[in-house]
Coordinates of C-alpha atoms in Angstrom, one line a residue:
M24 CA 22.0 -7.3 25.4
E25 CA 25.7 -8.5 25.4
G26 CA 27.9 -11.4 24.6
L27 CA 25.9 -14.3 23.0
G28 CA 22.8 -12.0 22.8
V29 CA 24.6 -9.8 20.3
L30 CA 25.7 -12.8 18.3
E31 CA 22.2 -14.2 18.2
E32 CA 20.7 -10.9 17.1
M33 CA 23.3 -10.7 14.3
G34 CA 22.2 -14.1 13.1
E35 CA 18.6 -13.2 13.2
L36 CA 19.1 -10.0 11.2
T37 CA 21.3 -11.8 8.7
R38 CA 18.6 -14.5 8.3
R39 CA 16.0 -11.8 7.6
G40 CA 18.3 -10.1 5.1
E41 CA 18.4 -6.8 7.0
P42 CA 21.5 -4.5 6.9
F43 CA 23.1 -3.6 10.2
A44 CA 26.4 -2.4 11.6
L45 CA 28.5 -4.0 14.3
A46 CA 30.3 -1.6 16.7
T47 CA 33.2 -2.9 18.9
V48 CA 35.1 -1.0 21.5
V49 CA 38.8 -1.6 20.9
W50 CA 40.3 0.9 23.4
R51 CA 39.2 3.1 26.3
Q52 CA 40.6 5.8 28.4
S53 CA 39.4 6.1 31.9
P54 CA 36.9 7.0 33.3
S55 CA 34.9 5.9 30.2
S56 CA 32.0 3.6 31.2
S57 CA 32.7 1.1 28.4
Q58 CA 35.3 -1.7 28.2
P59 CA 37.4 -3.1 25.4
G60 CA 35.5 -5.8 23.6
A61 CA 32.1 -4.3 24.3
R62 CA 29.8 -4.7 21.3
A63 CA 26.6 -3.3 19.9
I64 CA 24.4 -3.8 16.9
I65 CA 23.0 -0.7 15.1
T66 CA 20.1 -1.4 12.8
A67 CA 19.2 0.5 9.6
A68 CA 16.4 2.2 11.6
G69 CA 19.0 3.6 14.1
E70 CA 18.2 1.2 17.0
L71 CA 21.2 0.2 19.2
H72 CA 21.2 -3.3 20.8
G73 CA 24.0 -4.0 23.2
W74 CA 26.4 -1.7 25.1
I75 CA 28.9 0.7 23.6
G76 CA 29.2 3.4 26.2
G77 CA 27.0 6.0 27.9
A78 CA 24.8 8.8 26.7
C79 CA 27.8 10.7 25.1
A80 CA 29.0 7.9 22.9
E81 CA 25.8 6.2 21.8
P82 CA 24.3 9.0 19.6
V83 CA 27.6 9.4 17.8
V84 CA 28.1 5.7 17.2
I85 CA 24.5 5.4 15.9
S86 CA 25.0 8.3 13.5
E87 CA 28.4 7.0 12.2
A88 CA 27.0 3.5 11.9
Q89 CA 24.3 4.7 9.6
H90 CA 26.9 6.4 7.4
V91 CA 29.0 3.2 7.4
M92 CA 26.0 1.1 6.2
K93 CA 25.2 3.6 3.4
E94 CA 28.8 3.7 2.2
G95 CA 29.6 0.0 2.8
T96 CA 33.0 0.9 4.3
A97 CA 34.2 0.3 7.9
R98 CA 35.4 3.1 10.1
L99 CA 37.7 3.4 13.1
L100 CA 36.5 6.2 15.4
L101 CA 38.3 8.0 18.2
L102 CA 35.7 9.6 20.5
G103 CA 36.9 12.3 22.7
T104 CA 38.1 15.9 22.5
P105 CA 40.8 17.2 20.1
E106 CA 42.9 18.4 23.1
Q107 CA 43.2 14.8 24.3
F108 CA 44.9 13.5 21.2
G109 CA 46.5 16.5 19.4
A110 CA 48.7 15.3 16.5
A111 CA 48.9 11.7 17.8
V112 CA 46.0 10.5 15.8
P113 CA 47.0 7.7 13.3
D114 CA 46.1 8.0 9.6
G115 CA 42.8 6.4 8.7
M116 CA 41.2 7.1 12.1
T117 CA 38.2 9.5 12.3
V118 CA 38.2 11.8 15.4
I119 CA 34.7 12.7 16.6
P120 CA 34.7 15.3 19.3
I121 CA 32.4 14.5 22.2
S122 CA 32.0 16.5 25.3
C123 CA 31.5 14.3 28.4
Q124 CA 32.0 15.4 31.9
S125 CA 34.0 12.2 32.6
E126 CA 36.7 13.3 30.1
G127 CA 37.0 9.6 29.0
A128 CA 37.7 8.5 25.5
L129 CA 36.8 5.5 23.3
E130 CA 38.2 3.9 20.1
V131 CA 35.3 2.2 18.3
Y132 CA 35.5 0.0 15.2
I133 CA 32.3 0.1 13.1
E134 CA 31.8 -2.4 10.3
P135 CA 28.8 -2.8 8.0
V136 CA 27.0 -6.1 7.6
L137 CA 25.0 -5.9 4.4
P138 CA 22.6 -8.5 3.0
V139 CA 23.8 -10.6 0.0
P140 CA 21.8 -10.3 -3.2
H141 CA 18.7 -12.4 -3.4
L142 CA 17.9 -14.0 -6.8
V143 CA 14.7 -15.9 -7.4
I144 CA 14.6 -18.0 -10.6
V145 CA 11.2 -19.3 -11.5
G146 CA 11.5 -22.3 -13.9
D147 CA 13.1 -25.7 -14.2
S148 CA 15.1 -25.6 -17.5
P149 CA 18.8 -26.2 -18.0
M150 CA 19.2 -22.5 -18.4
A151 CA 17.5 -21.8 -15.1
R152 CA 19.7 -24.4 -13.3
T153 CA 22.8 -22.9 -14.9
L154 CA 21.8 -19.4 -13.8
A155 CA 21.3 -20.7 -10.2
S156 CA 24.7 -22.3 -10.2
L157 CA 26.4 -19.2 -11.5
A158 CA 24.7 -16.9 -9.0
G159 CA 25.6 -19.4 -6.2
A160 CA 29.2 -19.2 -7.2
L161 CA 29.0 -15.4 -6.6
G162 CA 27.8 -16.0 -3.1
W163 CA 24.3 -14.8 -3.8
R164 CA 21.3 -16.3 -2.0
T165 CA 19.6 -18.1 -4.8
D166 CA 16.2 -19.8 -4.9
L167 CA 15.2 -22.0 -7.9
I168 CA 11.4 -22.5 -7.9
R169 CA 9.0 -24.3 -10.2
G170 CA 6.4 -22.1 -11.8
P171 CA 3.4 -23.6 -10.0
D172 CA 5.2 -23.3 -6.6
F173 CA 6.1 -19.6 -6.9
T174 CA 4.2 -17.3 -4.6
P175 CA 4.8 -13.6 -3.9
E176 CA 6.0 -14.6 -0.4
A177 CA 9.2 -16.1 -2.0
A178 CA 10.6 -12.6 -2.7
D179 CA 10.5 -9.0 -1.5
A180 CA 11.3 -5.6 -2.8
R181 CA 15.1 -6.2 -2.5
S182 CA 14.9 -9.4 -4.6
M183 CA 15.7 -10.0 -8.2
I184 CA 13.3 -12.2 -10.0
V185 CA 13.9 -14.0 -13.3
V186 CA 10.8 -15.7 -14.8
A187 CA 12.1 -18.6 -17.0
T188 CA 8.9 -20.7 -17.3
Q189 CA 9.3 -20.8 -21.1
G190 CA 5.7 -20.6 -22.1
H191 CA 4.3 -22.6 -19.2
D192 CA 1.9 -20.2 -17.5
D193 CA 4.1 -17.2 -18.1
E194 CA 1.2 -14.8 -17.6
D195 CA 0.1 -16.2 -14.2
V196 CA 3.7 -16.4 -12.9
L197 CA 4.6 -12.9 -14.1
E198 CA 1.4 -11.5 -12.6
R199 CA 2.4 -12.9 -9.2
A200 CA 6.0 -11.7 -9.6
V201 CA 4.9 -8.1 -10.6
A202 CA 2.9 -7.9 -7.4
V203 CA 6.1 -8.2 -5.4
R204 CA 7.6 -5.0 -7.0
P205 CA 11.1 -6.5 -6.8
A206 CA 14.3 -4.6 -7.5
Y207 CA 14.5 -6.5 -10.8
L208 CA 12.0 -8.5 -12.8
G209 CA 13.0 -10.1 -16.1
L210 CA 11.2 -12.5 -18.4
V211 CA 13.2 -15.0 -20.5
G212 CA 11.8 -15.1 -24.0
S213 CA 11.6 -13.3 -27.3
R214 CA 10.5 -9.6 -27.5
R215 CA 7.5 -10.8 -29.4
R216 CA 6.5 -13.3 -26.7
G217 CA 7.2 -10.7 -24.1
A218 CA 4.9 -8.1 -25.8
T219 CA 2.1 -10.7 -26.0
V220 CA 2.4 -11.6 -22.3
L221 CA 2.6 -8.0 -21.1
G222 CA -0.4 -7.1 -23.4
Y223 CA -2.4 -9.9 -21.9
L224 CA -1.6 -8.7 -18.4
A225 CA -2.5 -5.1 -19.2
D226 CA -5.9 -6.4 -20.5
R227 CA -6.3 -8.1 -17.2
G228 CA -5.9 -4.9 -15.3
V229 CA -2.3 -5.1 -14.1
P230 CA -1.1 -1.5 -13.7
R231 CA 1.0 -0.2 -16.6
D232 CA 3.7 1.2 -14.3
Q233 CA 4.3 -2.3 -12.9
L234 CA 4.5 -3.8 -16.4
D235 CA 6.9 -1.1 -17.6
R236 CA 9.4 -2.4 -15.0
V237 CA 9.6 -5.9 -16.6
R238 CA 12.7 -6.4 -18.6
V239 CA 12.1 -8.6 -21.6
P240 CA 14.0 -10.3 -22.9
A241 CA 16.0 -10.6 -19.7
G242 CA 19.8 -10.3 -20.0
L243 CA 22.3 -8.4 -22.0
D244 CA 21.9 -8.7 -25.8
L245 CA 24.7 -11.1 -26.9
G246 CA 23.0 -12.1 -30.2
P247 CA 22.2 -15.8 -30.9
T248 CA 23.2 -17.7 -27.8
T249 CA 22.9 -21.2 -26.2
H250 CA 20.9 -21.8 -23.1
Q251 CA 24.1 -21.6 -21.0
E252 CA 25.1 -18.4 -22.6
I253 CA 21.6 -16.9 -21.9
A254 CA 22.3 -17.6 -18.2
V255 CA 25.6 -15.8 -18.4
A256 CA 23.9 -12.9 -20.2
I257 CA 21.2 -12.6 -17.5
L258 CA 23.8 -12.8 -14.7
A259 CA 25.9 -10.2 -16.4
E260 CA 23.0 -7.8 -16.6
L261 CA 22.2 -8.2 -13.0
V262 CA 25.8 -7.7 -12.0
Q263 CA 26.0 -4.6 -14.2
L264 CA 22.8 -3.1 -12.8
R265 CA 23.8 -3.7 -9.2
A266 CA 27.3 -2.2 -9.8
S267 CA 25.7 0.9 -11.4
G268 CA 23.3 1.4 -8.5
A269 CA 20.2 0.9 -10.6
L270 CA 19.1 -1.9 -8.3
A271 CA 20.6 -0.5 -5.1
G272 CA 18.5 0.1 -2.0
P273 CA 19.7 2.6 0.6
Y274 CA 22.4 0.2 1.9
E275 CA 24.2 -1.0 -1.3
R276 CA 27.3 0.3 -2.9
R277 CA 27.0 2.2 -6.2
P278 CA 30.1 2.0 -8.3
A279 CA 30.0 1.8 -12.1
T280 CA 27.5 2.7 -14.9
E281 CA 24.4 1.1 -16.2
S282 CA 24.2 -0.5 -19.7
A283 CA 21.1 -2.6 -19.8
R284 CA 19.5 -4.5 -22.6
Q285 CA 16.8 -2.4 -24.4

């Protein structure tokens, strides 16, 4: 795979919401087998698609690409032997010793391409539409779905789901959402209403460990608020949880601290 094939694979992985790293050769020293501009994709599973060099370079690039995906930060690698470069290595460049009989060398730039957050909002209220608009402004992939149209296939384990059906089949929608085991699942409503819904689902045999993951009411506790402010409170909670790493998968950054609504 090379050229357009690499670009097509990037598009497909992005469409599926899968993390990957793009490695590009920016310099070579003969007799390295690669060429400047050569590219390869490294998947989260450690598969390399494309051409980045021979048997000496590929294992190193794959290993470094997996670190790059986990850290969310690009790296510029210099692959060769310390004797080849001495003190001439610029700041910010990582030297990785490799022992190849050809004595060639490569400079490889590896950048992470991580999926954007996926938010599924179930409901059709002004609050739900405001939340969708706010999340869209952050660049999140956002789906606004009516309660009767929601199916577990609309989300996955990396998704965040907010159930905002406001008393219209809350139990059925939440039962479908719980089955997804998403990164976040919140129910918009009062604590009393939430307790009733969760109790009903427990009586129907929904496992307690799944129900315990439901945040109700969804959003930070801002006191009495308008529908628009509820949308802000929910988005603020999602941003806070993601920043703290509480919702992070293996390929998301983990900066701040969590302070969720209890």
